[in-house]
Short mmCIF file of C-alpha atoms (C1' of nucleotides) in Angstrom, two decimals:
data_model
loop_
_atom_site.label_atom_id
_atom_site.label_comp_id
_atom_site.label_asym_id
_atom_site.label_seq_id
_atom_site.Cartn_x
_atom_site.Cartn_y
_atom_site.Cartn_z
CA UNK A 9 -26.56 21.11 10.67
CA UNK A 10 -22.87 21.98 10.57
CA UNK A 11 -21.04 22.03 13.87
CA UNK A 12 -17.66 23.62 14.52
CA UNK A 13 -15.29 21.33 16.39
CA UNK A 14 -11.87 21.61 18.00
CA UNK A 15 -9.49 18.83 18.92
CA UNK A 16 -6.24 18.83 20.87
CA UNK A 17 -3.04 17.23 19.62
CA UNK A 18 -3.31 13.48 20.19
CA UNK A 19 -7.10 13.36 20.39
CA UNK A 20 -9.01 10.53 18.77
CA UNK A 21 -11.72 11.80 16.42
CA UNK A 22 -13.15 8.35 15.80
CA UNK A 23 -11.95 4.84 16.46
CA UNK A 24 -11.71 1.73 14.33
CA UNK A 25 -15.03 -0.11 14.65
CA UNK A 26 -17.04 2.96 15.69
CA UNK A 27 -20.30 3.83 14.05
CA UNK A 28 -19.52 7.03 12.20
CA UNK A 29 -21.79 9.86 13.38
CA UNK A 30 -20.29 12.77 11.48
CA UNK A 31 -18.66 13.65 8.24
CA UNK A 32 -15.87 16.14 8.89
CA UNK A 33 -14.30 18.82 6.76
CA UNK A 34 -10.94 19.81 8.22
CA UNK A 35 -10.15 23.49 8.39
CA UNK A 36 -6.94 23.46 10.43
CA UNK A 37 -4.31 20.97 11.56
CA UNK A 38 -3.18 17.48 10.60
CA UNK A 39 -4.79 14.08 11.18
CA UNK A 40 -3.41 10.57 10.80
CA UNK A 41 -5.67 7.71 9.73
CA UNK A 42 -4.58 4.21 10.67
CA UNK A 43 -5.71 0.65 11.01
CA UNK A 44 -4.48 -1.66 13.74
CA UNK A 45 -4.10 -5.30 12.75
CA UNK A 46 -4.78 -8.14 15.16
CA UNK A 47 -1.06 -8.47 15.77
CA UNK A 48 -0.91 -4.77 16.70
CA UNK A 49 0.83 -3.51 13.59
CA UNK A 50 -0.19 0.04 12.79
CA UNK A 51 -0.65 0.93 9.14
CA UNK A 52 -1.21 4.62 8.50
CA UNK A 53 -3.39 4.80 5.41
CA UNK A 54 -3.06 8.54 5.04
CA UNK A 55 -2.64 12.01 6.47
CA UNK A 56 -5.37 14.62 6.19
CA UNK A 57 -5.07 18.39 6.39
CA UNK A 58 -7.09 21.56 5.78
CA UNK A 59 -9.68 21.14 3.04
CA UNK A 60 -9.72 17.37 3.26
CA UNK A 61 -12.82 15.29 4.03
CA UNK A 62 -12.81 12.80 6.87
CA UNK A 63 -15.40 10.03 7.12
CA UNK A 64 -17.04 9.31 3.79
CA UNK A 65 -20.38 7.85 2.87
CA UNK A 66 -19.84 4.15 2.55
CA UNK A 67 -22.18 1.20 2.71
CA UNK A 68 -21.36 0.37 6.31
CA UNK A 69 -21.22 3.18 8.88
CA UNK A 70 -18.61 1.19 10.79
CA UNK A 71 -15.13 2.67 10.42
CA UNK A 72 -12.16 0.58 9.43
CA UNK A 73 -9.65 3.14 10.64
CA UNK A 74 -8.89 5.34 13.61
CA UNK A 75 -8.52 9.09 13.08
CA UNK A 76 -6.11 10.75 15.49
CA UNK A 77 -4.88 14.31 15.49
CA UNK A 78 -1.16 14.99 15.05
CA UNK A 79 -1.52 18.70 15.82
CA UNK A 80 -4.39 20.75 17.23
CA UNK A 81 -7.24 20.44 14.76
CA UNK A 82 -10.31 22.44 13.79
CA UNK A 83 -13.06 20.85 11.76
CA UNK A 84 -16.59 21.30 10.57
CA UNK A 85 -18.81 18.34 11.46
CA UNK A 86 -21.92 17.38 9.53
CA UNK A 87 -24.44 14.93 10.89
CA UNK A 88 -23.94 11.84 8.74
CA UNK A 89 -27.56 11.06 7.93
CA UNK A 90 -28.38 14.65 7.20
CA UNK A 91 -25.30 14.94 5.05
CA UNK A 92 -26.33 11.98 2.94
CA UNK A 93 -29.76 13.51 2.34
CA UNK A 94 -28.20 16.85 1.53
CA UNK A 95 -25.84 15.23 -0.98
CA UNK A 96 -28.73 13.32 -2.52
CA UNK A 97 -30.60 16.59 -3.10
CA UNK A 98 -27.65 18.41 -4.64
CA UNK A 99 -26.46 16.68 -7.82
CA UNK A 100 -23.51 18.99 -8.35
CA UNK A 101 -22.16 18.33 -4.88
CA UNK A 102 -22.77 14.62 -5.30
CA UNK A 103 -20.88 14.53 -8.57
CA UNK A 104 -18.03 16.54 -7.08
CA UNK A 105 -17.77 14.13 -4.18
CA UNK A 106 -17.77 11.23 -6.62
CA UNK A 107 -14.89 12.85 -8.48
CA UNK A 108 -13.05 13.45 -5.21
CA UNK A 109 -13.54 9.85 -4.13
CA UNK A 110 -12.30 8.61 -7.48
CA UNK A 111 -9.23 10.81 -7.24
CA UNK A 112 -8.64 9.36 -3.79
CA UNK A 113 -8.71 5.84 -5.24
CA UNK A 114 -6.00 6.92 -7.64
CA UNK A 115 -3.99 8.43 -4.81
CA UNK A 116 -4.23 5.07 -3.04
CA UNK A 117 -2.92 3.41 -6.20
CA UNK A 118 0.14 5.63 -6.00
CA UNK A 119 0.64 4.67 -2.40
CA UNK A 120 0.26 0.98 -3.15
CA UNK A 121 2.93 1.31 -5.80
CA UNK A 122 5.15 2.95 -3.21
CA UNK A 123 4.62 0.15 -0.73
CA UNK A 124 5.15 -2.59 -3.27
CA UNK A 125 8.55 -1.21 -4.22
CA UNK A 126 10.97 -2.76 -1.83
CA UNK A 127 13.68 -0.17 -1.51
CA UNK A 128 13.41 2.21 1.41
CA UNK A 129 15.17 5.06 -0.43
CA UNK A 130 12.48 5.03 -3.10
CA UNK A 131 9.66 5.09 -0.62
CA UNK A 132 11.11 7.95 1.37
CA UNK A 133 12.14 10.02 -1.64
CA UNK A 134 8.63 9.66 -3.04
CA UNK A 135 7.11 10.53 0.31
CA UNK A 136 9.14 13.72 0.55
CA UNK A 137 8.15 14.80 -2.96
CA UNK A 138 4.47 14.06 -2.35
CA UNK A 139 4.59 15.98 0.92
CA UNK A 140 6.35 18.88 -0.76
CA UNK A 141 3.71 19.14 -3.43
CA UNK A 142 0.75 18.69 -1.16
CA UNK A 143 1.23 21.22 1.60
CA UNK A 144 3.56 23.85 0.31
CA UNK A 145 2.66 27.29 1.62
CA UNK A 146 2.25 29.85 -1.17
CA UNK A 147 4.91 32.20 0.16
CA UNK A 148 7.33 29.43 1.02
CA UNK A 149 10.21 28.05 -0.97
CA UNK A 150 8.94 25.01 -2.87
CA UNK A 151 12.01 23.09 -1.78
CA UNK A 152 11.34 23.48 1.94
CA UNK A 153 9.15 20.69 3.34
CA UNK A 154 7.57 20.84 6.76
CA UNK A 155 7.01 17.38 8.21
CA UNK A 156 4.71 17.75 11.22
CA UNK A 157 4.52 14.02 11.86
CA UNK A 158 7.19 12.05 13.70
CA UNK A 159 9.44 9.30 12.39
CA UNK A 160 7.10 6.61 13.71
CA UNK A 161 4.26 8.06 11.63
CA UNK A 162 6.38 8.10 8.50
CA UNK A 163 7.56 4.57 9.16
CA UNK A 164 4.06 3.22 9.70
CA UNK A 165 2.87 5.00 6.58
CA UNK A 166 5.63 3.65 4.37
CA UNK A 167 5.80 0.15 5.82
CA UNK A 168 9.29 0.68 7.24
CA UNK A 169 10.78 0.88 10.72
CA UNK A 170 11.73 4.07 12.56
CA UNK A 171 15.36 3.10 12.34
CA UNK A 172 15.29 2.64 8.60
CA UNK A 173 13.54 5.97 8.08
CA UNK A 174 16.17 7.66 10.18
CA UNK A 175 19.01 5.93 8.36
CA UNK A 176 17.66 6.91 4.95
CA UNK A 177 17.27 10.51 6.09
CA UNK A 178 20.92 10.38 7.14
CA UNK A 179 21.91 8.87 3.81
CA UNK A 180 20.09 11.60 1.86
CA UNK A 181 21.89 14.23 3.92
CA UNK A 182 25.29 12.66 3.39
CA UNK A 183 24.63 12.50 -0.36
CA UNK A 184 23.74 16.18 -0.39
CA UNK A 185 20.19 15.53 -1.54
CA UNK A 186 18.60 17.13 1.49
CA UNK A 187 19.38 19.31 4.43
CA UNK A 188 17.71 18.91 7.81
CA UNK A 189 16.68 21.93 9.89
CA UNK A 190 15.73 19.84 12.86
CA UNK A 191 13.91 16.56 12.36
CA UNK A 192 10.68 18.21 11.17
CA UNK A 193 11.93 20.50 8.41
CA UNK A 194 13.67 19.20 5.30
CA UNK A 195 15.16 21.20 2.47
CA UNK A 196 15.24 19.36 -0.84
CA UNK A 197 18.54 20.45 -2.36
CA UNK A 198 18.50 18.19 -5.38
CA UNK A 199 14.97 17.66 -6.66
CA UNK A 200 15.91 15.92 -9.95
CA UNK A 201 17.97 13.33 -8.08
CA UNK A 202 15.11 12.77 -5.66
CA UNK A 203 12.61 12.33 -8.50
CA UNK A 204 15.02 9.88 -10.02
CA UNK A 205 15.30 7.95 -6.76
CA UNK A 206 11.54 7.97 -6.24
CA UNK A 207 11.21 6.44 -9.68
CA UNK A 208 8.31 8.43 -11.00
CA UNK A 209 8.33 11.48 -13.19
CA UNK A 210 4.71 12.28 -12.68
CA UNK A 211 2.04 11.29 -10.27
CA UNK A 212 -1.52 12.57 -10.25
CA UNK A 213 -1.99 15.94 -8.58
CA UNK A 214 -4.07 15.71 -5.46
CA UNK A 215 -6.61 18.47 -4.91
CA UNK A 216 -8.54 17.15 -1.98
CA UNK A 217 -8.05 14.01 0.06
CA UNK A 218 -10.76 11.80 1.51
CA UNK A 219 -10.21 9.61 4.53
CA UNK A 220 -12.46 6.90 5.92
CA UNK B 18 -25.60 5.18 -25.36
CA UNK B 19 -24.57 1.77 -24.07
CA UNK B 20 -22.43 -0.38 -26.36
CA UNK B 21 -21.78 -4.07 -25.96
CA UNK B 22 -18.12 -4.97 -26.29
CA UNK B 23 -16.05 -8.14 -26.48
CA UNK B 24 -12.34 -8.58 -25.84
CA UNK B 25 -10.02 -11.50 -26.34
CA UNK B 26 -7.69 -12.81 -23.65
CA UNK B 27 -4.67 -10.53 -23.51
CA UNK B 28 -6.36 -7.52 -25.15
CA UNK B 29 -5.68 -4.03 -23.85
CA UNK B 30 -8.92 -2.18 -23.04
CA UNK B 31 -7.15 1.09 -22.32
CA UNK B 32 -3.56 2.09 -21.76
CA UNK B 33 -1.81 4.14 -19.11
CA UNK B 34 -1.87 7.77 -20.28
CA UNK B 35 -4.85 7.33 -22.63
CA UNK B 36 -7.77 9.70 -22.59
CA UNK B 37 -10.61 7.59 -21.28
CA UNK B 38 -13.46 7.47 -23.79
CA UNK B 39 -15.75 4.95 -22.09
CA UNK B 40 -16.88 3.81 -18.71
CA UNK B 41 -17.22 0.02 -18.73
CA UNK B 42 -19.36 -2.33 -16.75
CA UNK B 43 -17.94 -5.83 -16.97
CA UNK B 44 -20.37 -8.66 -17.57
CA UNK B 45 -18.00 -11.56 -18.15
CA UNK B 46 -14.33 -12.38 -17.64
CA UNK B 47 -11.40 -11.02 -15.65
CA UNK B 48 -9.30 -7.88 -16.11
CA UNK B 49 -6.02 -6.82 -14.54
CA UNK B 50 -5.30 -3.16 -13.87
CA UNK B 51 -1.68 -2.15 -13.60
CA UNK B 52 0.70 0.76 -13.62
CA UNK B 53 4.16 0.60 -15.13
CA UNK B 54 6.80 2.65 -13.34
CA UNK B 55 9.63 4.37 -15.19
CA UNK B 56 11.94 1.50 -14.23
CA UNK B 57 9.47 -0.96 -15.77
CA UNK B 58 8.14 -2.43 -12.57
CA UNK B 59 4.55 -3.55 -12.96
CA UNK B 60 2.22 -2.99 -10.04
CA UNK B 61 -1.17 -4.60 -10.41
CA UNK B 62 -3.57 -2.36 -8.49
CA UNK B 63 -6.46 -4.74 -8.79
CA UNK B 64 -8.44 -7.38 -10.62
CA UNK B 65 -11.93 -6.74 -11.96
CA UNK B 66 -14.65 -9.23 -12.77
CA UNK B 67 -18.36 -9.40 -13.64
CA UNK B 68 -20.36 -6.58 -12.09
CA UNK B 69 -17.34 -4.36 -11.55
CA UNK B 70 -16.92 -0.89 -13.01
CA UNK B 71 -13.88 0.01 -15.04
CA UNK B 72 -12.88 3.62 -15.71
CA UNK B 73 -14.36 6.01 -13.22
CA UNK B 74 -15.26 9.67 -13.38
CA UNK B 75 -12.21 11.46 -12.14
CA UNK B 76 -10.97 15.01 -12.57
CA UNK B 77 -8.55 14.13 -15.33
CA UNK B 78 -9.69 11.86 -18.14
CA UNK B 79 -6.12 10.59 -18.46
CA UNK B 80 -5.72 7.09 -17.09
CA UNK B 81 -3.00 6.17 -14.64
CA UNK B 82 -3.31 2.46 -15.27
CA UNK B 83 -3.53 -0.01 -18.09
CA UNK B 84 -6.50 -2.40 -18.25
CA UNK B 85 -5.69 -5.75 -19.81
CA UNK B 86 -7.87 -8.82 -20.08
CA UNK B 87 -6.77 -12.05 -18.39
CA UNK B 88 -9.55 -14.09 -19.96
CA UNK B 89 -12.01 -13.33 -22.74
CA UNK B 90 -14.10 -10.42 -21.55
CA UNK B 91 -17.55 -9.00 -22.25
CA UNK B 92 -18.43 -5.51 -21.18
CA UNK B 93 -20.97 -2.77 -21.55
CA UNK B 94 -19.39 0.53 -22.61
CA UNK B 95 -20.90 3.94 -21.86
CA UNK B 96 -19.70 7.06 -23.57
CA UNK B 97 -17.86 8.91 -20.82
CA UNK B 98 -19.35 12.38 -21.33
CA UNK B 99 -22.85 11.07 -21.71
CA UNK B 100 -22.37 8.89 -18.65
CA UNK B 101 -21.38 11.88 -16.55
CA UNK B 102 -24.49 13.79 -17.65
CA UNK B 103 -26.64 10.77 -16.97
CA UNK B 104 -25.18 10.36 -13.50
CA UNK B 105 -25.69 14.06 -12.83
CA UNK B 106 -29.37 13.71 -13.68
CA UNK B 107 -29.95 10.63 -11.53
CA UNK B 108 -29.25 11.37 -7.85
CA UNK B 109 -29.80 7.80 -6.70
CA UNK B 110 -27.29 6.43 -9.18
CA UNK B 111 -24.85 9.18 -8.29
CA UNK B 112 -25.10 8.41 -4.59
CA UNK B 113 -24.71 4.70 -5.26
CA UNK B 114 -21.59 5.34 -7.29
CA UNK B 115 -20.24 7.52 -4.50
CA UNK B 116 -20.81 4.70 -2.04
CA UNK B 117 -19.14 2.23 -4.40
CA UNK B 118 -16.14 4.53 -4.83
CA UNK B 119 -15.86 4.97 -1.08
CA UNK B 120 -15.99 1.22 -0.56
CA UNK B 121 -13.24 0.92 -3.15
CA UNK B 122 -11.08 3.32 -1.15
CA UNK B 123 -11.50 1.06 1.84
CA UNK B 124 -10.63 -1.98 -0.25
CA UNK B 125 -7.44 -0.16 -1.26
CA UNK B 126 -6.70 0.43 2.43
CA UNK B 127 -6.88 -3.31 2.98
CA UNK B 128 -4.50 -3.86 0.11
CA UNK B 129 -2.07 -1.23 1.39
CA UNK B 130 -2.05 -3.00 4.74
CA UNK B 131 -1.26 -6.23 2.92
CA UNK B 132 1.63 -4.66 1.05
CA UNK B 133 3.07 -2.95 4.09
CA UNK B 134 3.20 -6.19 6.05
CA UNK B 135 6.51 -7.62 5.16
CA UNK B 136 6.02 -11.38 5.31
CA UNK B 137 5.16 -13.13 2.08
CA UNK B 138 3.09 -15.82 3.83
CA UNK B 139 0.75 -13.16 5.22
CA UNK B 140 0.28 -11.50 1.86
CA UNK B 141 -0.51 -14.73 0.07
CA UNK B 142 -2.76 -16.12 2.79
CA UNK B 143 -4.74 -12.89 2.76
CA UNK B 144 -4.88 -12.90 -1.01
CA UNK B 145 -6.30 -16.41 -1.09
CA UNK B 146 -8.96 -15.55 1.48
CA UNK B 147 -9.95 -12.37 -0.33
CA UNK B 148 -10.16 -14.23 -3.64
CA UNK B 149 -12.20 -16.99 -2.03
CA UNK B 150 -14.73 -14.54 -0.68
CA UNK B 151 -14.97 -12.44 -3.80
CA UNK B 152 -15.67 -14.85 -6.61
CA UNK B 153 -17.10 -17.97 -5.09
CA UNK B 154 -19.74 -19.52 -7.30
CA UNK B 155 -23.01 -20.14 -5.46
CA UNK B 156 -23.03 -23.87 -6.06
CA UNK B 157 -19.34 -24.33 -5.38
CA UNK B 158 -17.62 -25.35 -2.19
CA UNK B 159 -16.59 -22.18 -0.35
CA UNK B 160 -13.13 -23.63 0.23
CA UNK B 161 -12.36 -24.12 -3.44
CA UNK B 162 -10.71 -21.08 -4.99
CA UNK B 163 -10.29 -20.62 -8.71
CA UNK B 164 -7.28 -18.44 -9.55
CA UNK B 165 -7.55 -17.50 -13.22
CA UNK B 166 -4.46 -15.26 -13.12
CA UNK B 167 -0.92 -16.56 -13.35
CA UNK B 168 1.86 -16.43 -10.77
CA UNK B 169 3.30 -13.30 -12.32
CA UNK B 170 -0.01 -11.50 -11.82
CA UNK B 171 -0.21 -12.56 -8.20
CA UNK B 172 3.39 -11.55 -7.62
CA UNK B 173 2.95 -8.12 -9.19
CA UNK B 174 -0.22 -7.61 -7.20
CA UNK B 175 1.35 -8.53 -3.86
CA UNK B 176 4.73 -6.89 -4.40
CA UNK B 177 6.57 -10.20 -4.47
CA UNK B 178 8.46 -12.21 -7.09
CA UNK B 179 7.12 -15.18 -9.01
CA UNK B 180 9.56 -17.42 -7.23
CA UNK B 181 8.46 -16.34 -3.77
CA UNK B 182 4.79 -16.83 -4.63
CA UNK B 183 5.56 -20.30 -5.87
CA UNK B 184 7.60 -21.15 -2.78
CA UNK B 185 4.87 -19.98 -0.41
CA UNK B 186 2.30 -22.02 -2.32
CA UNK B 187 4.57 -25.00 -1.81
CA UNK B 188 4.98 -24.20 1.86
CA UNK B 189 1.20 -23.99 2.38
CA UNK B 190 0.80 -27.36 0.70
CA UNK B 191 3.50 -28.97 2.81
CA UNK B 192 1.88 -27.59 5.97
CA UNK B 193 -1.46 -29.07 4.93
CA UNK B 194 -3.13 -25.65 4.70
CA UNK B 195 -4.01 -25.99 1.03
CA UNK B 196 -4.20 -28.50 -1.75
CA UNK B 197 -3.41 -27.64 -5.33
CA UNK B 198 -5.48 -29.03 -8.20
CA UNK B 199 -3.18 -27.68 -10.84
CA UNK B 200 -1.68 -24.20 -10.44
CA UNK B 201 -5.02 -22.41 -10.93
CA UNK B 202 -7.26 -24.17 -8.43
CA UNK B 203 -6.58 -24.12 -4.71
CA UNK B 204 -8.51 -25.88 -1.97
CA UNK B 205 -8.29 -24.20 1.39
CA UNK B 206 -8.10 -27.11 3.81
CA UNK B 207 -7.52 -25.14 6.98
CA UNK B 208 -9.32 -21.78 6.88
CA UNK B 209 -8.74 -20.84 10.55
CA UNK B 210 -4.99 -21.30 10.19
CA UNK B 211 -5.01 -19.23 7.00
CA UNK B 212 -6.98 -16.44 8.68
CA UNK B 213 -4.47 -16.56 11.47
CA UNK B 214 -1.57 -16.33 9.03
CA UNK B 215 -3.23 -13.51 7.12
CA UNK B 216 -3.52 -11.66 10.39
CA UNK B 217 -7.00 -10.29 10.06
CA UNK B 218 -10.20 -11.67 11.46
CA UNK B 219 -12.40 -9.44 9.42
CA UNK B 220 -12.03 -7.24 6.41
CA UNK B 221 -14.76 -5.20 4.77
CA UNK B 222 -16.99 -7.15 2.42
CA UNK B 223 -16.65 -6.03 -1.16
CA UNK B 224 -19.85 -5.79 -3.20
CA UNK B 225 -18.61 -4.08 -6.31
CA UNK B 226 -15.12 -3.05 -7.34
CA UNK B 227 -14.15 0.08 -9.25
CA UNK B 228 -11.00 0.33 -11.31
CA UNK B 229 -9.47 3.42 -12.87
"C1'" DC C 23 5.83 -35.00 -30.70
"C1'" DG C 24 8.41 -30.73 -30.24
"C1'" DG C 25 8.73 -25.91 -28.37
"C1'" DG C 26 7.42 -21.91 -25.93
"C1'" DA C 27 5.20 -20.24 -21.98
"C1'" DT C 28 4.47 -21.01 -17.26
"C1'" DG C 29 5.59 -22.90 -12.85
"C1'" DT C 30 8.79 -25.10 -9.34
"C1'" DT C 31 13.02 -25.72 -6.86
"C1'" DG C 32 17.86 -24.66 -5.26
"C1'" DA C 33 22.06 -21.80 -3.74
"C1'" DG C 34 23.86 -17.43 -2.29
"C1'" DG C 35 23.80 -12.30 -1.42
"C1'" DC C 36 21.93 -8.17 0.37
"C1'" DA C 37 18.65 -4.82 2.15
"C1'" DA C 38 15.87 -4.03 5.90
"C1'" DG C 39 14.42 -5.78 10.39
"C1'" DT C 40 15.69 -6.51 15.33
"C1'" DC C 41 17.85 -5.42 19.49
"C1'" DA C 42 20.41 -2.26 22.07
"C1'" DA C 43 23.07 1.86 23.21
"C1'" DT C 44 23.49 6.73 22.75
"C1'" DC C 45 22.24 11.40 21.64
"C1'" DT C 46 19.11 15.41 21.37
"C1'" DA C 47 15.42 18.39 22.46
"C1'" DA C 48 11.55 19.78 25.02
"C1'" DG C 49 9.41 20.13 29.02
"C1'" DT C 50 9.00 20.35 34.27
"C1'" DG C 51 9.73 21.61 38.85
"C1'" DG C 52 12.85 23.24 42.47
"C1'" DC D 25 18.45 29.28 35.63
"C1'" DC D 26 19.72 24.67 36.09
"C1'" DA D 27 19.18 19.64 37.21
"C1'" DC D 28 16.16 16.12 36.01
"C1'" DT D 29 12.96 13.58 33.17
"C1'" DT D 30 11.07 11.82 29.12
"C1'" DA D 31 9.91 11.23 24.35
"C1'" DG D 32 11.90 11.17 20.02
"C1'" DA D 33 15.68 10.52 16.90
"C1'" DT D 34 20.07 8.60 15.62
"C1'" DT D 35 23.66 5.19 15.19
"C1'" DG D 36 25.77 0.51 15.46
"C1'" DA D 37 26.12 -4.76 15.30
"C1'" DC D 38 23.87 -8.71 14.04
"C1'" DT D 39 20.13 -11.65 11.87
"C1'" DT D 40 16.73 -12.95 8.65
"C1'" DG D 41 13.65 -13.21 4.70
"C1'" DC D 42 13.15 -12.09 0.15
"C1'" DC D 43 15.37 -11.22 -4.26
"C1'" DT D 44 18.56 -12.70 -7.81
"C1'" DC D 45 20.31 -15.89 -10.84
"C1'" DA D 46 20.07 -20.34 -12.58
"C1'" DA D 47 18.53 -24.95 -13.52
"C1'" DC D 48 14.82 -27.90 -14.08
"C1'" DA D 49 9.84 -29.49 -14.51
"C1'" DT D 50 5.30 -29.14 -16.40
"C1'" DC D 51 1.65 -27.74 -19.25
"C1'" DC D 52 -0.55 -26.47 -23.36
"C1'" DC D 53 -1.08 -25.82 -28.21
"C1'" DG D 54 0.21 -26.27 -32.67
#
DNA sequence: CGGGATGTTGAGGCAAGTCAATCTAAGTGG
DNA sequence: CCACTTAGATTGACTTGCCTCAACATCCCG
């Protein structure tokens, strides 16, 4: 029933409009989920990593988003129909999935709040803090954030342009809030100031993400 | 187990940070769900009406949003703990709730896309179309949209200001796209043009909304 | 018939978008 | 190992759309 799967960096796991055949559990790597609008704007609805679920059980099997790998990815694929039956027969699993889905709704609330706030500094500060909390390695310094995705990905996730993202990164550096070790590693030197900029003290902890 | 409940226009059903005691199923009226940021910005994450579920089963019982009635509201309240047990014992219900939650995630994707698109005209055009599809009375003309919420609600939902919302309404009227019968009733005179402005041909149908 | 809440309209500033040039880093092949 | 290429990131100058502040209009309810 479960199938191991490997994808190369840049591969498309499924495409907007596809009939979803599998439900995936990611074990390694990073995936971006995005929707393309008719005027070719790309909105990245989320990033998924190890432990996250890709391709939920919704009414329609047709996907609204494209899932594309950012790095090499390993995943466990479950046949969609079989998965639904399995979930139906296992109340505990079903309830856990319901909780996970509900937590995901809340995570989307947080992101909506981010997008609705106009200022770019707020969006980026919040993004950095969320990233820091979500994928910090146990042994690693909590203030060191690895950002595997490029500037275009960040921009399309936060509703900004590449240029603005880059400028705000520069601004943070000049203000001594961060330090850049190359474009993909950021050290948060002044967390309180960043929390202040982001404008929220607390946001719900995210245990497992779901992407559709 | 189920308790009938009535609320007056403007009542708070639950408040951001509260421990959620009930899960509600709305039977009458309209509710706004919003989060207040530390700098007192109000982001309305959604509106809920008859048939929608308010207060899901998430990991933490602490709410992230405030639920406030826009009109008089009737609801059916289920004790949260009992509800969870009941759901656990009824696989079909559990699976249905999972599907509903997953659909809600997708609806939040659509809203994120709205917020990330910069132009106010797009956001409002899309909002009108979504409203039109969601709460059209069977006997009513499909092009007549009732908007029970005020401009401030729309603005805080779309990440705009009251003034901008008002201006765009005016602009639509001048362009012959809509006709206003008072500020709370809009007639969509040119649907194709509005779809074009909104920038999406199709968005997932929404059967039931969930709010947390 | 007031008075408060809600909605509309106008003038001006500013943050982010757009367009374009430059810089950097990572490959790639001779 | 180095010249070349290319994708990605940065920086700069200019423009535009929304926000801000403010005045005014309208509606509703006592």
